[in-house]
PDB file of C-alpha atoms in Angstrom:
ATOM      1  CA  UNK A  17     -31.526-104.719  16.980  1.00 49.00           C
ATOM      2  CA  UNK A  18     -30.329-103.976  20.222  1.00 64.00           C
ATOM      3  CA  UNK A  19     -27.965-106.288  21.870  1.00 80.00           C
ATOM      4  CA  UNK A  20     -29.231-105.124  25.233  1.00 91.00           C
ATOM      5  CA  UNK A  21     -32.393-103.797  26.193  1.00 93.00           C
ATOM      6  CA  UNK A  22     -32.604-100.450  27.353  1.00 96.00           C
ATOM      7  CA  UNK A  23     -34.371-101.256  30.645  1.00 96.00           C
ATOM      8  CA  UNK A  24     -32.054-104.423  31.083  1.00 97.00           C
ATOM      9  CA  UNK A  25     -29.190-102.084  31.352  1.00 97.00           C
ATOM     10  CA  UNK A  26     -27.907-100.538  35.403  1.00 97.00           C
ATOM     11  CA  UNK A  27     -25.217 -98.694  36.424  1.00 97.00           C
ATOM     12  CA  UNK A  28     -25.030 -98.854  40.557  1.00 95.00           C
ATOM     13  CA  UNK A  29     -22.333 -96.694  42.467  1.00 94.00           C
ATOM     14  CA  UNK A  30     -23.451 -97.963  46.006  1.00 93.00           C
ATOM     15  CA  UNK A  31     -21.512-100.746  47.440  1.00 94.00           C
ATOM     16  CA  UNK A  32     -23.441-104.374  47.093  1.00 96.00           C
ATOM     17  CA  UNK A  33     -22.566-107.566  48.269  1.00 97.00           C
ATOM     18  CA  UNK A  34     -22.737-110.642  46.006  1.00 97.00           C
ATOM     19  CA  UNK A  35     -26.698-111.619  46.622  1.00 97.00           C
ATOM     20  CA  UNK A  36     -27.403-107.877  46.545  1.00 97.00           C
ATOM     21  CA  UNK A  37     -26.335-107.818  43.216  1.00 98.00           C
ATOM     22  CA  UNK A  38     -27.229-110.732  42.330  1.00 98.00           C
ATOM     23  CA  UNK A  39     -30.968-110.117  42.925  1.00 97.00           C
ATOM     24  CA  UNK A  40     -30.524-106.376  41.616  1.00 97.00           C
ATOM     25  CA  UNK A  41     -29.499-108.014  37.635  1.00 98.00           C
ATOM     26  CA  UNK A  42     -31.571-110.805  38.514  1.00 98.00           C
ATOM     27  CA  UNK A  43     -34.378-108.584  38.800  1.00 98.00           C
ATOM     28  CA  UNK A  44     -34.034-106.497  35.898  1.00 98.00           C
ATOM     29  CA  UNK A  45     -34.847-109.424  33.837  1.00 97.00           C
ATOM     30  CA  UNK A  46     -37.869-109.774  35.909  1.00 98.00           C
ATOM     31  CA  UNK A  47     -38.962-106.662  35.335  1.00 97.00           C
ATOM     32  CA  UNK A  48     -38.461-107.217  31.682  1.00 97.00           C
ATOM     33  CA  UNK A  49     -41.070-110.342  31.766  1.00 97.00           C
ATOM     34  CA  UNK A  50     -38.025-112.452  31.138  1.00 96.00           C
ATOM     35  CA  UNK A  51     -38.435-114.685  34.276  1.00 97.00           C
ATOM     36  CA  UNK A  52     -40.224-115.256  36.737  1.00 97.00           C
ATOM     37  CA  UNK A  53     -39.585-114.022  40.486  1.00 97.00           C
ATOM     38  CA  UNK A  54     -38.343-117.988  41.060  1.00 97.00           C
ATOM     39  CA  UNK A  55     -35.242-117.221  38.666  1.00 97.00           C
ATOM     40  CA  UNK A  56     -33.982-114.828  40.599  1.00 97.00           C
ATOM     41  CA  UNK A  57     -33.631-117.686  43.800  1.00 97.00           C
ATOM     42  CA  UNK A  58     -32.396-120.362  41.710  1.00 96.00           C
ATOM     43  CA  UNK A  59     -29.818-118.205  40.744  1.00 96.00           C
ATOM     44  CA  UNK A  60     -29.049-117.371  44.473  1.00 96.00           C
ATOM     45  CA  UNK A  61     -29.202-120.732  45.430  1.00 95.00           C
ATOM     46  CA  UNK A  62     -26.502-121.596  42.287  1.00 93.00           C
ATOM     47  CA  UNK A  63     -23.703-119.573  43.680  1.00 95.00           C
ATOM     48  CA  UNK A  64     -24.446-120.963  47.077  1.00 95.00           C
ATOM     49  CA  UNK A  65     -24.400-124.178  45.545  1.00 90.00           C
ATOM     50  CA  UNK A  66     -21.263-123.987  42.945  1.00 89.00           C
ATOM     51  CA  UNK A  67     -19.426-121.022  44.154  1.00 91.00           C
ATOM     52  CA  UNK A  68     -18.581-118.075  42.021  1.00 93.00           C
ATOM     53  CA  UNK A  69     -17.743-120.049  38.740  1.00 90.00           C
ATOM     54  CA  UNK A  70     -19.888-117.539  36.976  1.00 93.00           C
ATOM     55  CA  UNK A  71     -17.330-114.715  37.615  1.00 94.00           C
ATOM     56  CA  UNK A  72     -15.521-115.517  34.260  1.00 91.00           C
ATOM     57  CA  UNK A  73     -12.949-113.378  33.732  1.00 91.00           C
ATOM     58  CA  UNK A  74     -11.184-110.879  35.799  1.00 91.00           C
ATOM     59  CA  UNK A  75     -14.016-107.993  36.532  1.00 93.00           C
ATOM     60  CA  UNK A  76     -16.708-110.099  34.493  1.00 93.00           C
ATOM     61  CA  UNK A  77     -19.532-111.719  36.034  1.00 95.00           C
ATOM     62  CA  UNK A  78     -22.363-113.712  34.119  1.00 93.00           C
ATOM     63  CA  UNK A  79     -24.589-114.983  36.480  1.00 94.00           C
ATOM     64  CA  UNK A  80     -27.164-117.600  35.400  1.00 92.00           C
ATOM     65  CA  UNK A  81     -29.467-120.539  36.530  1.00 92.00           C
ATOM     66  CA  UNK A  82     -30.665-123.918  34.727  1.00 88.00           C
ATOM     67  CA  UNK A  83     -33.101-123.141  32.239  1.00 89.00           C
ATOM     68  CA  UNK A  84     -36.611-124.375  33.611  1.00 91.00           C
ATOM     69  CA  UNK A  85     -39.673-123.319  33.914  1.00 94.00           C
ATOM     70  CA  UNK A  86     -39.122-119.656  35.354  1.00 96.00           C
ATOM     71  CA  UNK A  87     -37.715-118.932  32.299  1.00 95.00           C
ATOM     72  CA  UNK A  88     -40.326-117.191  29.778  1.00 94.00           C
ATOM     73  CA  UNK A  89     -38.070-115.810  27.153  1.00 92.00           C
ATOM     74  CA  UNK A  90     -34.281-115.772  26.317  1.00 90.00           C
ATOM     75  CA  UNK A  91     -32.867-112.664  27.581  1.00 92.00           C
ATOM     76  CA  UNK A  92     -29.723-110.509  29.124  1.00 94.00           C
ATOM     77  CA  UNK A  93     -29.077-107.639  31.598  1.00 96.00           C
ATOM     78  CA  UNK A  94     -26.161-105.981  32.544  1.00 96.00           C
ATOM     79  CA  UNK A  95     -25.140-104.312  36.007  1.00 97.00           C
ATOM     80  CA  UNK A  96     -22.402-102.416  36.299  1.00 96.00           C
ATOM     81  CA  UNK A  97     -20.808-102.098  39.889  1.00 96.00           C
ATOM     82  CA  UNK A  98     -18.516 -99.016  40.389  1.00 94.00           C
ATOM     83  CA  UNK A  99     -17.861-100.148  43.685  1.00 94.00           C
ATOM     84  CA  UNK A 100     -16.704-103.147  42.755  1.00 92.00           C
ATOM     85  CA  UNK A 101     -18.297-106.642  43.949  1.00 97.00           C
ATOM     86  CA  UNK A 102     -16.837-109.617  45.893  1.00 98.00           C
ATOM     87  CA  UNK A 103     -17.679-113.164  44.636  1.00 97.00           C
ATOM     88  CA  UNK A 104     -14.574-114.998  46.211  1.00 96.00           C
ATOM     89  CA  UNK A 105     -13.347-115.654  42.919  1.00 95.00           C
ATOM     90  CA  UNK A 106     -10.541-115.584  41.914  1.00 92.00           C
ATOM     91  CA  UNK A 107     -11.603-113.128  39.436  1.00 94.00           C
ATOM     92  CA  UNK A 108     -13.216-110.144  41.989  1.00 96.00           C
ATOM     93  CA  UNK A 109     -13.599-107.682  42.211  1.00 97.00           C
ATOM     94  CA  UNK A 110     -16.901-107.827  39.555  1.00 97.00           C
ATOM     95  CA  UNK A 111     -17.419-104.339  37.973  1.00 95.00           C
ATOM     96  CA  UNK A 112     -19.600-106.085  35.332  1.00 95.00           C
ATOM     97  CA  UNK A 113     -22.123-108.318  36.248  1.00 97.00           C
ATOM     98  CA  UNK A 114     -24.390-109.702  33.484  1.00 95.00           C
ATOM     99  CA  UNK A 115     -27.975-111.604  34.317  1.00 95.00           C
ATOM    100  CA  UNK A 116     -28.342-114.146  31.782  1.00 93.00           C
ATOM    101  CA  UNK A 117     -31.404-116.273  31.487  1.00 92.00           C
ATOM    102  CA  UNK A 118     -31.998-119.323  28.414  1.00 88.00           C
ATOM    103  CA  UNK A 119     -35.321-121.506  27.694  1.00 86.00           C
ATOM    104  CA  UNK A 120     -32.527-123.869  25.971  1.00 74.00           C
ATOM    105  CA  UNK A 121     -28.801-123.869  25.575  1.00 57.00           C
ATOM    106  CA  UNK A 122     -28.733-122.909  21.644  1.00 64.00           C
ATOM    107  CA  UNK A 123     -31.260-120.154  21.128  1.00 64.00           C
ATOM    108  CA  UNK A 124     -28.746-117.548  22.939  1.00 67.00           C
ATOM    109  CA  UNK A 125     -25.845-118.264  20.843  1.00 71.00           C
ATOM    110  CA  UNK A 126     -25.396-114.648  19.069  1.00 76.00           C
ATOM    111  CA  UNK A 127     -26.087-112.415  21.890  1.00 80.00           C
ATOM    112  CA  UNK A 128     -22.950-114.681  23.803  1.00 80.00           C
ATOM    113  CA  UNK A 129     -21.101-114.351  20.571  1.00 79.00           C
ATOM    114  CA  UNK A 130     -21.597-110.319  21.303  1.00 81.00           C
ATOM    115  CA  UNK A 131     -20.536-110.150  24.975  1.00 84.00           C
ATOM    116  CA  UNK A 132     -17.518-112.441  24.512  1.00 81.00           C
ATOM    117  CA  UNK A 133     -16.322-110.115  21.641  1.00 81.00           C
ATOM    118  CA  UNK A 134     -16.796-107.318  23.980  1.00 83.00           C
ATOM    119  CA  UNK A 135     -14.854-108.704  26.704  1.00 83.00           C
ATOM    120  CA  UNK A 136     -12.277-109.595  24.668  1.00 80.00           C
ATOM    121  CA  UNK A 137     -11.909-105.846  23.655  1.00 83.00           C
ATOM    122  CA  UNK A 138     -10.053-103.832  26.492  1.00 84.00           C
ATOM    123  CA  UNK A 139     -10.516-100.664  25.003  1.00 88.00           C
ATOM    124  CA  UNK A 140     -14.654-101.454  25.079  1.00 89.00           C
ATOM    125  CA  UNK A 141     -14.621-102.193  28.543  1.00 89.00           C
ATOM    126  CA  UNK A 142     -12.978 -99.610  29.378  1.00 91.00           C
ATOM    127  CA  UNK A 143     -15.390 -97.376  27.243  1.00 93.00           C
ATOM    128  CA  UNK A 144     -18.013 -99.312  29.047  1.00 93.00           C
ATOM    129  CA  UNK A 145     -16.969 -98.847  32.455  1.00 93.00           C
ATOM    130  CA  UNK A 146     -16.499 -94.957  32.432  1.00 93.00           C
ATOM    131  CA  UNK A 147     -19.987 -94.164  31.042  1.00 93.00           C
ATOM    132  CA  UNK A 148     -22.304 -91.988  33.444  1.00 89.00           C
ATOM    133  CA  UNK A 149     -25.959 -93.223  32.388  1.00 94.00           C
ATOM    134  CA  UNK A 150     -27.900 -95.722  31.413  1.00 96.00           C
ATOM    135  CA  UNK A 151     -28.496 -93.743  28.463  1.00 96.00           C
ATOM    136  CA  UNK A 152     -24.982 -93.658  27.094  1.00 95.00           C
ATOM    137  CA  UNK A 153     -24.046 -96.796  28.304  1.00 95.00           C
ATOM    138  CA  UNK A 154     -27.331 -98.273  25.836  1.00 95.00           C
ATOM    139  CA  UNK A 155     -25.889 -95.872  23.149  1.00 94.00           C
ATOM    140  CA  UNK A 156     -22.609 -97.440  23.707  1.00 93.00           C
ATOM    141  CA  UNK A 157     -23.308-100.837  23.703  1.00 92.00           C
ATOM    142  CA  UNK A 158     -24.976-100.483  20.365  1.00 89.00           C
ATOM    143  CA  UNK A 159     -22.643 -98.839  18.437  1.00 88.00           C
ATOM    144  CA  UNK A 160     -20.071-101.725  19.683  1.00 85.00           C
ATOM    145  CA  UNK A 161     -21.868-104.465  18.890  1.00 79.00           C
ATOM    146  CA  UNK A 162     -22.326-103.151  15.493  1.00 76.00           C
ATOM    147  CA  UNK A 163     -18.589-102.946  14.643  1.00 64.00           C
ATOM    148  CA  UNK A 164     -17.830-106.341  16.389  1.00 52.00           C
TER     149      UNK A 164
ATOM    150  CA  UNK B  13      -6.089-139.934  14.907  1.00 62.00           C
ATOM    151  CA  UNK B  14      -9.886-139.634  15.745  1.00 76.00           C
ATOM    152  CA  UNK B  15     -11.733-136.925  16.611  1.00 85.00           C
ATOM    153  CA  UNK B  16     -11.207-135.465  19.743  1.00 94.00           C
ATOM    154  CA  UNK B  17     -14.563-134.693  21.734  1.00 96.00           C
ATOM    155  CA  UNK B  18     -13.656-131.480  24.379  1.00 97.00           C
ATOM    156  CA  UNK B  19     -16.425-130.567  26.770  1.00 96.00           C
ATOM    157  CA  UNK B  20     -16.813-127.182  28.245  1.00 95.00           C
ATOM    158  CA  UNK B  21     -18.370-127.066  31.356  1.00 93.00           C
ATOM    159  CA  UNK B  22     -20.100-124.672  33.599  1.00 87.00           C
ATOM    160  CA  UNK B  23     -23.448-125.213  36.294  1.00 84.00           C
ATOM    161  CA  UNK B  24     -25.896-125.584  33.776  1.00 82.00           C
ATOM    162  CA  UNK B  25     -24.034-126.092  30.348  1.00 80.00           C
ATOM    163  CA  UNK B  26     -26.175-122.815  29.262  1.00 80.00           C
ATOM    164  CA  UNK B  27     -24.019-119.716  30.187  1.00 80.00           C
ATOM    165  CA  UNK B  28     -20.389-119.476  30.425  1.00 85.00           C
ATOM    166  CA  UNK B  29     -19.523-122.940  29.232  1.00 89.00           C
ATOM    167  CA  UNK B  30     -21.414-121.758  25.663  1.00 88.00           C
ATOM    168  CA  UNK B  31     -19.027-118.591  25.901  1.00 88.00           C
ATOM    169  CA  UNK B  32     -16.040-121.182  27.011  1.00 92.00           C
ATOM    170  CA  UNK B  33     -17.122-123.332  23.667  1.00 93.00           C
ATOM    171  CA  UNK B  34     -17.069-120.592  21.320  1.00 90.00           C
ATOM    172  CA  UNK B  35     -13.143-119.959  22.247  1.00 92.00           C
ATOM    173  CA  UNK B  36     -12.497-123.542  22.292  1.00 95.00           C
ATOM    174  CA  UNK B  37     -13.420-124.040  18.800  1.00 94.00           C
ATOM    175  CA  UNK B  38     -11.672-120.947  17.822  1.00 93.00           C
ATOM    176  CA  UNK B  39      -8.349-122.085  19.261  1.00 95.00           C
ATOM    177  CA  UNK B  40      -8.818-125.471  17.967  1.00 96.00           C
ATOM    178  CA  UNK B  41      -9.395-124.417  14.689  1.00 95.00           C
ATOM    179  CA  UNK B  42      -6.686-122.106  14.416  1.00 95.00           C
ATOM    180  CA  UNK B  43      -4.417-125.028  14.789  1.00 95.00           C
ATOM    181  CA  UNK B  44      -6.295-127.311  12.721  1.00 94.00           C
ATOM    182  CA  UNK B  45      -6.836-129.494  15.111  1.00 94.00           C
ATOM    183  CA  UNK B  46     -10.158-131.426  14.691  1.00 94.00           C
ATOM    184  CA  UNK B  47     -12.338-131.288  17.388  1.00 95.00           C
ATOM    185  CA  UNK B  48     -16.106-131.394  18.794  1.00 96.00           C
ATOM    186  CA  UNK B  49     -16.530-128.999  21.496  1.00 96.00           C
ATOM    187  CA  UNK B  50     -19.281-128.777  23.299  1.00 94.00           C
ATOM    188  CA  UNK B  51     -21.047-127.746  26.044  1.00 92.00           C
ATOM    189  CA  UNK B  52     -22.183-129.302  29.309  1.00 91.00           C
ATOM    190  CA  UNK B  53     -23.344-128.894  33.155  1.00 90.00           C
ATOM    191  CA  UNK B  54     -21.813-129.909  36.120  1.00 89.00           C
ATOM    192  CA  UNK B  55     -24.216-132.561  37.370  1.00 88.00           C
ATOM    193  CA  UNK B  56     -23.973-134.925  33.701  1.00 90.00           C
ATOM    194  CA  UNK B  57     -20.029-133.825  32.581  1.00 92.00           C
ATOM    195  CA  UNK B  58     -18.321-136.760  34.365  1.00 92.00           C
ATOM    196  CA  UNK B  59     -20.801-139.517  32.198  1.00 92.00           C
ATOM    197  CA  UNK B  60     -20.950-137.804  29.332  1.00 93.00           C
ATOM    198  CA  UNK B  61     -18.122-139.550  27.289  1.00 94.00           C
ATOM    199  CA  UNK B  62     -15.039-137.016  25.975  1.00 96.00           C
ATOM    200  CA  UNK B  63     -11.238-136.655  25.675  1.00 96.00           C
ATOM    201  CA  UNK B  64     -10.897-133.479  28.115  1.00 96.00           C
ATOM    202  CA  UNK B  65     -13.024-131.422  29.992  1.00 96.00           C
ATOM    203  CA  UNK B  66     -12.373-127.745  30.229  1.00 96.00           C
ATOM    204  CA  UNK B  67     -13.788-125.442  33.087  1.00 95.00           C
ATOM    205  CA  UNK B  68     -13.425-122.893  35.753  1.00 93.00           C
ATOM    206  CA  UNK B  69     -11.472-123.486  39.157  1.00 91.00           C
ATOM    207  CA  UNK B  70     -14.533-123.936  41.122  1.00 89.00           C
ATOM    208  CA  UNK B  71     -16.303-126.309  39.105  1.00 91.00           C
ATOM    209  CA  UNK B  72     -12.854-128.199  38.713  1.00 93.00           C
ATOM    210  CA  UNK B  73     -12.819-128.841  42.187  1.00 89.00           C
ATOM    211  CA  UNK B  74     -16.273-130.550  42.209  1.00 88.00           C
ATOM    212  CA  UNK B  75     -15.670-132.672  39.072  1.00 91.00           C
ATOM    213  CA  UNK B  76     -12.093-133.445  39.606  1.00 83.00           C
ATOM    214  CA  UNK B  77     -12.294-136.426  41.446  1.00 85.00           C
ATOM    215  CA  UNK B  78     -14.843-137.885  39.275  1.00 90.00           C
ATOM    216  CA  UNK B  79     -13.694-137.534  35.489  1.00 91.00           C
ATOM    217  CA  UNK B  80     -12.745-140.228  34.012  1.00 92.00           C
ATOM    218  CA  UNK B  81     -10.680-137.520  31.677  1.00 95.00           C
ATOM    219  CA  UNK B  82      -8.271-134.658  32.342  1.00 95.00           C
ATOM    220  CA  UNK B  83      -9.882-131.585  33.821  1.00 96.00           C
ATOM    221  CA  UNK B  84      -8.154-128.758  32.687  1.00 96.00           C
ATOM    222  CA  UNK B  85      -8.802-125.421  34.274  1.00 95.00           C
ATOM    223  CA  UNK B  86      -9.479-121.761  32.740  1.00 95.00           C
ATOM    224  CA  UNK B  87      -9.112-118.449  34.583  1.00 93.00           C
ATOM    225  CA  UNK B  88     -10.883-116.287  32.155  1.00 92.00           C
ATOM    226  CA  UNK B  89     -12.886-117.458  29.402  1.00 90.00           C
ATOM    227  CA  UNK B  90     -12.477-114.485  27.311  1.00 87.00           C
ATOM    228  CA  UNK B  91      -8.504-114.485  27.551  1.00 89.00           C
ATOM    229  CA  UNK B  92      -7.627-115.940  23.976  1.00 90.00           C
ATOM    230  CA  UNK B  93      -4.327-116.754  24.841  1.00 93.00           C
ATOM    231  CA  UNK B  94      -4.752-118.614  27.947  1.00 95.00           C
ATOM    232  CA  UNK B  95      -7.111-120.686  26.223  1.00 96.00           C
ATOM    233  CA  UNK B  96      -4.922-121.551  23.502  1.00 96.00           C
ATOM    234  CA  UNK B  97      -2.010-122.483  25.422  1.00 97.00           C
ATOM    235  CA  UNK B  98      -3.736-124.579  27.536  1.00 97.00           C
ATOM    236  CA  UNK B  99      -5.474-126.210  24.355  1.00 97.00           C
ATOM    237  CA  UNK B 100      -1.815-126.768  23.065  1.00 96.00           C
ATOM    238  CA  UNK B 101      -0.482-128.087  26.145  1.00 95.00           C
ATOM    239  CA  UNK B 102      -3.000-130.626  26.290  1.00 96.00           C
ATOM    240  CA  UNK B 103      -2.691-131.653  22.952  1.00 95.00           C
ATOM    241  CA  UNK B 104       0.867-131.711  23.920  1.00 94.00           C
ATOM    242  CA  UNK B 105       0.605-133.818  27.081  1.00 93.00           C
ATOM    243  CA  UNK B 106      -2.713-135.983  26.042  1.00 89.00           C
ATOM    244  CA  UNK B 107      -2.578-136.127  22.105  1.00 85.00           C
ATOM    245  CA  UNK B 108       1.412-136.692  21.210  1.00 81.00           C
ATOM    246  CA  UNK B 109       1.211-133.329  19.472  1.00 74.00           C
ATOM    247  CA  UNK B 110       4.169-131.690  19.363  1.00 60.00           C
TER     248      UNK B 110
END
């Protein structure tokens, strides 16, 4: 199974500020039929709210909102910013920027499992980052979360 | 001694405090140190009853004043070793664990 969807994957070389991209991963997953339109806002509204705690570790972004109703299935994107993104975190700039939306706080367990062995790996983000298309970034992705 | 309980913490206990969790337990465990680790949100961690709360600099800031337990902070989730010194350190500092 693919740890990412194909069409829930984006590789962006213009520069962005934080709600651009924000609302660029945000609406991957609503193109997906993952959330509704609403998710994408309540996300927005979270980093206005709490600040950039989402930016996790240094480069890494997963941005998120409470699981409610706008939620129709558990899913994940993934953005990646070559010009990279400021959050004003102490973590910027964000050259990967997941989109992470949960209908409860269990069911997403594995897939989490997945990114936070990839971010542990240096050598996969780095692998990660110099890919030129979605294509063999989705290719990539696959064949590391099969040997992690 | 009795169990610790360690809460990780992030906006809506669903995202990065689940990623936060999973390297909790793994630094816990690899120092057999007992411990429940789970995950919460910003708005319910200060009256949710644990030992230590563990979360980002941000959120820190907004539950700080009101945790009834030490807030410790963690710059990336994913770094392994920060994590586990700071796990040690509190168990140090908290837990008479030398």
């Amino acid at each position: 199974m693919a740890f990412i969807k194909f069409e829930n994957l984006k590789i962006r070389n213009e520069t962005m500020d934080a709600y651009t991209a924000l609302r660029e991963v945000g609406n991957l997953l609503v193109n997906s039929q993952s959330v509704k339109f609403q998710y994408v806002e309540n996300m927005i509204t979270s980093y206005q709210e709490f600040g950039p705690y989402f930016v996790i570790a240094p480069g890494v972004a997963i941005a998120h909102a409470k699981p409610d109703e706008s939620v129709i299935c558990d899913d994940i994107a993934l953005m990646i910013c070559h010009s990279p993104v400021i959050f004003n975190s102490h973590n910027d700039p964000v050259t990967m920027l997941f989109g992470l939306c949960a209908t409860g706080s269990h069911q997403h367990m594995e897939v989490l499992m997945k990114v936070a062995n990839l971010l542990s790996d240096t050598e996969a983000q780095m692998r990660i980052m110099s890919v030129n298309d979605e294509q063999e970034l989705f290719a990539l992705l696959n064949s590391l979360s099969e040997t992690t | 001694m009795k169990e610790l309980r360690v809460q990780a913490v992030c906006g809506f206990g669903v995202g990065s405090s689940t990623l936060l969790k999973m390297k909790l337990d793994q630094a816990f465990r690899k120092n057999n140190i007992e411990a429940t680790v789970f995950a919460g949100d910003v708005a319910t961690s200060t009256s949710t009853a644990c030992d230590v709360i563990f979360t980002s600099r941000e959120l820190a800031e907004t539950i700080g004043s009101r945790a009834k337990c030490p807030v410790i902070v963690i710059n990336s989730f994913v770094d392994k070793v920060e994590i586990e010194a700071k796990v040690l350190k509190y168990m140090a500092d908290h837990q008479g664990l030398k």
